[in-house]
Short mmCIF file of C-alpha atoms in Angstrom, two decimals:
data_model
loop_
_atom_site.label_atom_id
_atom_site.label_comp_id
_atom_site.label_asym_id
_atom_site.label_seq_id
_atom_site.Cartn_x
_atom_site.Cartn_y
_atom_site.Cartn_z
CA MET A 95 -30.49 -23.05 0.82
CA ALA A 96 -30.63 -25.73 3.63
CA SER A 97 -29.60 -24.66 6.88
CA THR A 98 -28.30 -26.09 10.20
CA LEU A 99 -30.01 -26.08 13.72
CA ILE A 100 -27.08 -25.26 16.32
CA THR A 101 -27.84 -26.11 19.80
CA VAL A 102 -25.58 -25.17 22.52
CA ALA A 103 -25.20 -27.21 25.86
CA PRO A 104 -23.54 -24.70 28.08
CA THR A 105 -23.11 -26.36 31.42
CA GLY A 106 -24.07 -29.89 31.90
CA ALA A 107 -24.04 -31.82 35.36
CA GLU A 108 -20.53 -33.28 35.39
CA THR A 109 -17.93 -30.75 35.48
CA ALA A 110 -17.15 -28.78 38.72
CA LYS A 111 -17.08 -24.87 38.53
CA ALA A 112 -13.86 -25.27 40.58
CA ASP A 113 -12.01 -27.22 37.83
CA CYS A 114 -13.62 -25.12 35.21
CA PRO A 115 -14.10 -21.30 36.16
CA ALA A 116 -15.34 -20.56 32.64
CA LEU A 117 -18.32 -22.90 33.05
CA PRO A 118 -21.64 -20.75 33.26
CA THR A 119 -23.41 -21.98 36.49
CA THR A 120 -25.25 -18.88 37.73
CA LEU A 121 -28.66 -17.25 36.06
CA ASP A 122 -26.56 -14.11 35.20
CA GLU A 123 -23.97 -16.38 33.53
CA LEU A 124 -26.56 -18.45 31.62
CA VAL A 125 -28.39 -15.48 30.36
CA GLU A 126 -25.04 -13.71 29.06
CA THR A 127 -24.18 -17.17 27.51
CA ALA A 128 -27.58 -17.37 25.61
CA LYS A 129 -27.29 -13.94 24.26
CA ARG A 130 -23.68 -14.54 22.99
CA CYS A 131 -24.47 -17.93 21.98
CA GLU A 132 -27.46 -16.52 19.74
CA ALA A 133 -25.36 -13.94 18.14
CA ALA A 134 -22.97 -16.51 17.41
CA GLY A 135 -25.43 -18.77 15.37
CA ALA A 136 -27.11 -20.92 18.06
CA ALA A 137 -31.08 -21.44 17.69
CA MET A 138 -31.63 -23.69 20.72
CA ILE A 139 -30.23 -24.04 24.22
CA HIS A 140 -29.95 -27.19 26.25
CA ILE A 141 -29.84 -26.27 29.88
CA HIS A 142 -28.88 -27.84 33.31
CA ILE A 143 -29.16 -25.48 36.21
CA ARG A 144 -26.74 -25.36 39.47
CA ASP A 145 -27.58 -24.24 42.89
CA GLY A 146 -25.70 -21.32 44.93
CA GLU A 147 -22.95 -23.62 45.52
CA HIS A 148 -22.59 -24.56 41.77
CA ARG A 149 -23.62 -27.98 42.40
CA PRO A 150 -26.15 -29.53 39.60
CA THR A 151 -29.76 -29.47 40.87
CA LEU A 152 -33.50 -29.97 39.67
CA ASP A 153 -34.78 -27.08 42.02
CA LEU A 154 -38.27 -26.32 40.23
CA GLY A 155 -38.12 -22.71 41.42
CA ARG A 156 -34.39 -22.10 39.89
CA LEU A 157 -35.62 -23.99 36.55
CA THR A 158 -38.54 -21.84 36.31
CA GLU A 159 -36.62 -18.76 36.78
CA THR A 160 -34.17 -19.47 34.30
CA VAL A 161 -36.45 -20.64 31.56
CA ALA A 162 -38.01 -16.94 32.16
CA ALA A 163 -34.71 -15.15 32.18
CA VAL A 164 -33.48 -17.06 28.71
CA ARG A 165 -36.68 -16.32 27.17
CA ALA A 166 -36.91 -12.41 28.18
CA ASN A 167 -33.23 -12.07 27.07
CA SER A 168 -33.03 -14.08 23.65
CA GLY A 169 -34.97 -15.71 21.14
CA LEU A 170 -33.52 -19.09 21.76
CA ILE A 171 -35.70 -22.25 21.81
CA VAL A 172 -35.58 -23.31 25.84
CA GLN A 173 -34.84 -26.89 26.10
CA LEU A 174 -34.33 -28.28 29.72
CA SER A 175 -32.42 -31.48 30.56
CA THR A 176 -34.71 -34.11 32.21
CA GLY A 177 -31.38 -36.15 32.68
CA GLY A 178 -30.24 -34.17 35.27
CA ALA A 179 -27.10 -35.46 37.06
CA VAL A 180 -27.05 -39.29 37.32
CA THR A 181 -27.87 -39.25 41.10
CA ASP A 182 -31.17 -37.49 40.49
CA PRO A 183 -34.39 -39.46 41.23
CA PHE A 184 -37.08 -40.14 38.68
CA GLU A 185 -39.79 -37.87 40.35
CA HIS A 186 -37.46 -34.83 40.30
CA ARG A 187 -36.64 -35.39 36.68
CA LEU A 188 -40.18 -35.59 35.71
CA ARG A 189 -41.04 -32.58 37.67
CA VAL A 190 -38.72 -30.41 35.06
CA LEU A 191 -41.49 -30.25 32.86
CA ASP A 192 -43.57 -28.09 35.39
CA ALA A 193 -41.04 -25.32 34.29
CA ALA A 194 -42.89 -25.40 30.90
CA PRO A 195 -39.76 -25.38 28.60
CA ASP A 196 -40.14 -25.16 24.65
CA SER A 197 -38.64 -28.43 24.76
CA CYS A 198 -36.77 -31.17 26.84
CA SER A 199 -34.45 -33.97 26.23
CA LEU A 200 -35.60 -37.56 26.61
CA THR A 201 -33.15 -40.23 26.75
CA MET A 202 -34.36 -43.55 25.13
CA GLY A 203 -32.27 -45.92 27.55
CA THR A 204 -29.97 -46.72 30.47
CA VAL A 205 -26.29 -46.40 29.48
CA ASN A 206 -23.18 -46.80 31.63
CA PHE A 207 -21.55 -43.43 31.53
CA GLY A 208 -18.16 -43.33 32.51
CA ASP A 209 -17.94 -44.69 36.07
CA ASP A 210 -21.65 -44.20 36.74
CA VAL A 211 -24.92 -45.46 35.28
CA PHE A 212 -27.53 -43.15 33.70
CA MET A 213 -30.92 -44.81 34.39
CA ASN A 214 -33.65 -44.53 31.82
CA PRO A 215 -35.72 -47.57 32.45
CA TRP A 216 -38.61 -48.00 30.15
CA PRO A 217 -41.43 -47.42 32.53
CA PHE A 218 -39.66 -43.91 33.04
CA VAL A 219 -39.02 -43.17 29.60
CA THR A 220 -42.81 -43.89 28.72
CA GLU A 221 -44.27 -41.81 31.51
CA LEU A 222 -42.08 -38.78 30.51
CA TYR A 223 -43.02 -39.39 27.10
CA GLN A 224 -46.77 -39.17 27.63
CA LEU A 225 -46.33 -36.10 29.94
CA THR A 226 -44.65 -34.17 27.24
CA GLN A 227 -47.59 -35.04 24.83
CA GLU A 228 -50.17 -33.86 27.63
CA ARG A 229 -48.09 -30.69 28.16
CA GLU A 230 -47.31 -29.66 24.58
CA ILE A 231 -43.64 -29.73 25.07
CA VAL A 232 -41.70 -31.18 22.23
CA PRO A 233 -38.90 -33.76 23.33
CA GLU A 234 -35.58 -34.29 21.75
CA PHE A 235 -34.82 -37.99 21.76
CA GLU A 236 -31.27 -38.57 23.35
CA LEU A 237 -29.59 -41.69 21.64
CA PHE A 238 -26.40 -42.87 23.18
CA ASP A 239 -26.43 -46.33 21.63
CA LEU A 240 -27.87 -48.48 18.89
CA GLY A 241 -30.45 -50.12 21.30
CA HIS A 242 -31.65 -46.50 22.09
CA VAL A 243 -32.44 -46.22 18.43
CA ALA A 244 -34.42 -49.23 18.36
CA ALA A 245 -36.40 -48.26 21.69
CA LEU A 246 -37.37 -45.06 19.92
CA GLY A 247 -39.05 -47.20 17.23
CA ARG A 248 -40.70 -48.97 20.09
CA LEU A 249 -41.99 -45.81 21.72
CA LEU A 250 -43.26 -44.25 18.68
CA ASP A 251 -45.12 -47.25 17.45
CA LYS A 252 -46.82 -47.61 20.93
CA PHE A 253 -47.70 -44.10 21.74
CA GLY A 254 -47.50 -42.00 18.55
CA VAL A 255 -45.62 -38.97 17.49
CA PRO A 256 -44.90 -36.32 19.91
CA TYR A 257 -46.72 -33.01 20.28
CA GLY A 258 -46.05 -30.98 17.00
CA GLY A 259 -46.20 -33.96 15.06
CA ARG A 260 -42.33 -33.78 14.54
CA VAL A 261 -39.56 -36.42 15.53
CA HIS A 262 -36.23 -34.91 16.54
CA CYS A 263 -33.31 -37.01 17.86
CA ASP A 264 -29.72 -36.19 18.92
CA LEU A 265 -26.97 -38.95 18.66
CA VAL A 266 -24.75 -38.28 21.64
CA MET A 267 -21.47 -39.98 20.86
CA GLY A 268 -18.09 -40.64 22.47
CA VAL A 269 -19.53 -41.37 26.04
CA PRO A 270 -17.30 -43.63 27.58
CA GLY A 271 -19.95 -46.84 27.83
CA GLY A 272 -22.05 -45.51 24.91
CA MET A 273 -21.48 -45.55 20.90
CA PRO A 274 -18.09 -44.33 19.96
CA GLY A 275 -18.01 -40.75 18.31
CA THR A 276 -17.04 -42.20 14.72
CA THR A 277 -18.24 -41.77 11.42
CA ASP A 278 -18.75 -45.41 10.93
CA ALA A 279 -20.92 -45.42 14.34
CA LEU A 280 -23.02 -42.34 13.18
CA VAL A 281 -23.77 -43.93 9.75
CA ALA A 282 -24.84 -47.10 11.51
CA ALA A 283 -27.18 -45.16 13.91
CA LEU A 284 -28.61 -42.96 10.99
CA ASN A 285 -29.44 -46.38 9.18
CA ALA A 286 -31.51 -47.74 12.04
CA LEU A 287 -33.48 -44.59 12.77
CA PRO A 288 -37.26 -45.06 12.56
CA ALA A 289 -38.63 -43.67 9.26
CA ALA A 290 -40.77 -41.25 11.44
CA VAL A 291 -37.86 -39.28 12.32
CA THR A 292 -37.85 -35.80 10.66
CA SER A 293 -34.67 -33.98 11.69
CA TRP A 294 -31.69 -35.21 13.70
CA SER A 295 -28.56 -33.61 15.27
CA ALA A 296 -25.37 -35.26 16.58
CA THR A 297 -23.08 -34.46 19.69
CA GLY A 298 -19.48 -35.48 19.82
CA ILE A 299 -18.23 -35.76 23.52
CA GLY A 300 -14.65 -34.48 24.23
CA ARG A 301 -12.13 -35.00 21.43
CA THR A 302 -14.70 -36.63 19.00
CA SER A 303 -16.35 -33.27 18.98
CA LEU A 304 -14.97 -32.33 15.56
CA THR A 305 -15.05 -35.92 14.21
CA VAL A 306 -19.02 -36.13 14.79
CA ALA A 307 -19.40 -32.61 13.68
CA LEU A 308 -17.98 -33.11 10.39
CA ALA A 309 -19.54 -36.54 9.81
CA ALA A 310 -23.05 -35.05 10.60
CA LEU A 311 -22.80 -32.24 8.47
CA SER A 312 -21.68 -34.58 5.58
CA LYS A 313 -24.90 -36.47 6.18
CA GLY A 314 -27.28 -33.68 6.37
CA GLY A 315 -27.67 -33.55 10.03
CA HIS A 316 -27.49 -30.81 12.70
CA LEU A 317 -25.16 -30.02 15.32
CA ARG A 318 -25.14 -29.59 19.18
CA VAL A 319 -21.97 -28.34 20.81
CA GLY A 320 -20.98 -26.57 24.27
CA MET A 321 -19.02 -26.94 27.39
CA GLU A 322 -21.14 -29.46 28.87
CA ASP A 323 -19.81 -31.61 25.84
CA THR A 324 -16.26 -30.50 25.46
CA LEU A 325 -13.94 -28.20 27.18
CA THR A 326 -11.25 -27.81 24.78
CA LEU A 327 -10.99 -26.57 21.05
CA ALA A 328 -7.94 -28.33 20.59
CA LYS A 329 -5.19 -30.08 22.69
CA GLY A 330 -4.04 -27.86 25.25
CA GLU A 331 -6.31 -25.19 24.22
CA PRO A 332 -9.30 -24.65 26.48
CA VAL A 333 -12.48 -23.39 25.92
CA ASN A 334 -12.91 -19.82 27.22
CA HIS A 335 -16.79 -19.59 26.34
CA ASN A 336 -19.39 -21.71 24.86
CA ALA A 337 -19.72 -18.91 21.92
CA GLU A 338 -16.30 -20.26 20.84
CA LEU A 339 -17.68 -23.51 20.26
CA VAL A 340 -20.87 -22.16 18.41
CA GLU A 341 -18.91 -19.65 16.10
CA ARG A 342 -16.74 -22.98 15.44
CA ALA A 343 -19.83 -24.89 14.36
CA ALA A 344 -21.26 -22.17 12.54
CA ALA A 345 -18.26 -21.89 10.53
CA LEU A 346 -18.21 -25.64 9.68
CA ALA A 347 -21.94 -25.48 8.75
CA THR A 348 -21.26 -22.22 6.62
CA LEU A 349 -18.52 -23.66 4.90
CA ALA A 350 -20.81 -26.88 4.12
CA GLN A 351 -23.12 -24.51 2.65
CA ARG A 352 -25.84 -25.11 5.07
CA PRO A 353 -25.19 -21.85 7.47
CA PRO A 354 -26.71 -21.59 10.97
CA MET A 355 -30.83 -21.37 11.02
CA SER A 356 -32.39 -18.61 13.25
CA SER A 357 -34.51 -19.54 15.92
CA ASP A 358 -37.72 -18.97 14.09
CA GLU A 359 -36.68 -21.29 11.46
CA ALA A 360 -35.70 -23.64 14.28
CA ARG A 361 -39.30 -23.58 15.88
CA ASP A 362 -40.52 -24.31 12.30
CA LEU A 363 -38.41 -27.41 12.02
CA LEU A 364 -39.36 -28.74 15.25
CA ASN A 365 -42.69 -27.29 15.47
CA VAL A 366 -42.31 -25.81 18.95
CA LYS A 367 -45.09 -23.79 20.51
CA ARG A 368 -44.92 -20.24 19.79
#
């Protein structure tokens, strides 16, 4: 039976701990989140970290410690964000790879991000991509708009396939400034994906989370959920733990007769180094 890769994105860089005390921002909270979300059906974790004041950081020591701790306490594929916060300089974002994650995010272009601009110029994208190939880290290509889909084709044509030979991307939908979180937008993006893509997932931001999840499952895709992307289960019903979002995604996937895959199955899907 076909199965579904569920990725949990537990923290992000946008939400303040003071505004959402349930957000996992300490190392202990992230480890506890990884364990509970794995038990709920997640196979990969997409990690942003915070400093001692709960502010977004790309401190290499903290990143390395986090990768080691999550690996020691779970079987999840560890994916680090190379996006960081919108204010992080390019050299710090490249340095994320020094923490030796299994996977990393790789955003395929600049996008308006609410009131901010998430900068990903082509020279940065290509430098980061070639570093992933050299370090044998599997990238997940983050696509916020149709232009990013086209850019992925351009990147693969020029620099070849990623380490591991698989091409996995994530459609990030519903960000103000990016593509909307609708079924029509998802289908348009899928129709434009390069032939080299071997698997894809979708992320619906905020109130688009359910629409995007259902559309993705109907088209054979995988799912990313988590408090980085949405803080409510329904109007007026806050998320109290990332595991709630993973449990809901797992239930939807099971209903679609594509139950959650294990981390070992996900490693085979993405050809992540064991």
